[in-house]
Amino acid sequence: MMTSIEETKTVEIETGMNQDFDDLIIEIKDLWRKFFEDTPAEVEALKGVNFKVNRGEFITIMGPSGSGKSTLLTILGCMAPSTSGQVFIDGTEITQMPQRKLSELRKNKIGFVFQDIFLIDKISALDNVLLPLLPYGIKKADRERAIELLRIAGLEDRMHHKPAELSGGQKQRVAICRALINDPPIVLADEPTGNLDSQTGGEVLELLRKV
Ligand SMILES: Nc1ncnc2c1ncn2[C@@H]1O[C@H](COP(=O)(O)OP(=O)(O)OP(=O)(O)O)[C@@H](O)[C@H]1O
Ligand SMILES: [Mg+2]
């Protein structure tokens, strides 16, 4: 099913399931984001976006360059503010939340796959996957989970390699494993296949659908 976000015209959302039931993990109501508000340079990056995502749903956001996709994802990822409107993450409204609570929500609910991957060059794939847990202390069970994720991602024999020794698609799969290490109910991925050829991109999407 394909639905346009009417007000913006440019951003489209493709949902993987029908919306007959309601077990909302994300709800966005009339979300606006303006940069340089009330100046001649004002940019309306998001113009009244509305949509809902059910638990377990896989959705794709499409739109031309500059249509606001990254802006939307960074707001959803609790990493950037909005101008107005409401964002509910697992029932909690986040737009007025203090920074400390936002970080906690981000840690518990959200995994983020960045467009530029952001792996640390000096450490192994396995340690990169464990990175988000570093501030909390890494337990044996965490290590086992990281190894299991890398196995599912088809990287069993690459986990002790450093990023420089991996292909683009392998690096992106490591980044996906890292986003999943907290077992978050929400995984946000900003153009995870953007820098990959179509076959490798397909494999990355397949991994995201599988996990
Ligand atoms: N920090 C910022 N300051 C000012 N304007 C910004 C900022 N971030 C984004 N914009 C503007 O907001 C609009 C939406 O940008 P955004 O990065 O969300 O687009 P996008 O859909 O992700 O594009 P792309 O496909 O190229 O990644 C653009 O016009 C952009 O120039
Ligand atoms: Mg973008």
mmCIF file with all atom_site columns, C-alpha atoms in Angstrom, residues 6 22 34 138 142 194:
data_model
loop_
_atom_site.group_PDB
_atom_site.id
_atom_site.type_symbol
_atom_site.label_atom_id
_atom_site.label_alt_id
_atom_site.label_comp_id
_atom_site.label_asym_id
_atom_site.label_entity_id
_atom_site.label_seq_id
_atom_site.pdbx_PDB_ins_code
_atom_site.Cartn_x
_atom_site.Cartn_y
_atom_site.Cartn_z
_atom_site.occupancy
_atom_site.B_iso_or_equiv
_atom_site.pdbx_formal_charge
_atom_site.auth_seq_id
_atom_site.auth_comp_id
_atom_site.auth_asym_id
_atom_site.auth_atom_id
_atom_site.pdbx_PDB_model_num
ATOM 1 C CA . GLU A 1 6   ? -0.775 14.948 1.532  1.00 0.00 ? 6   GLU A CA 1
ATOM 2 C CA . ASP A 1 22  ? -4.022 -0.565 16.165 1.00 0.00 ? 22  ASP A CA 1
ATOM 3 C CA . LYS A 1 34  ? 11.196 25.008 9.812  1.00 0.00 ? 34  LYS A CA 1
ATOM 4 C CA . ILE A 1 138 ? 29.409 -5.240 28.302 1.00 0.00 ? 138 ILE A CA 1
ATOM 5 C CA . ASP A 1 142 ? 25.683 -8.970 25.175 1.00 0.00 ? 142 ASP A CA 1
ATOM 6 C CA . GLY A 1 194 ? 22.149 4.658  -0.766 1.00 0.00 ? 194 GLY A CA 1
#
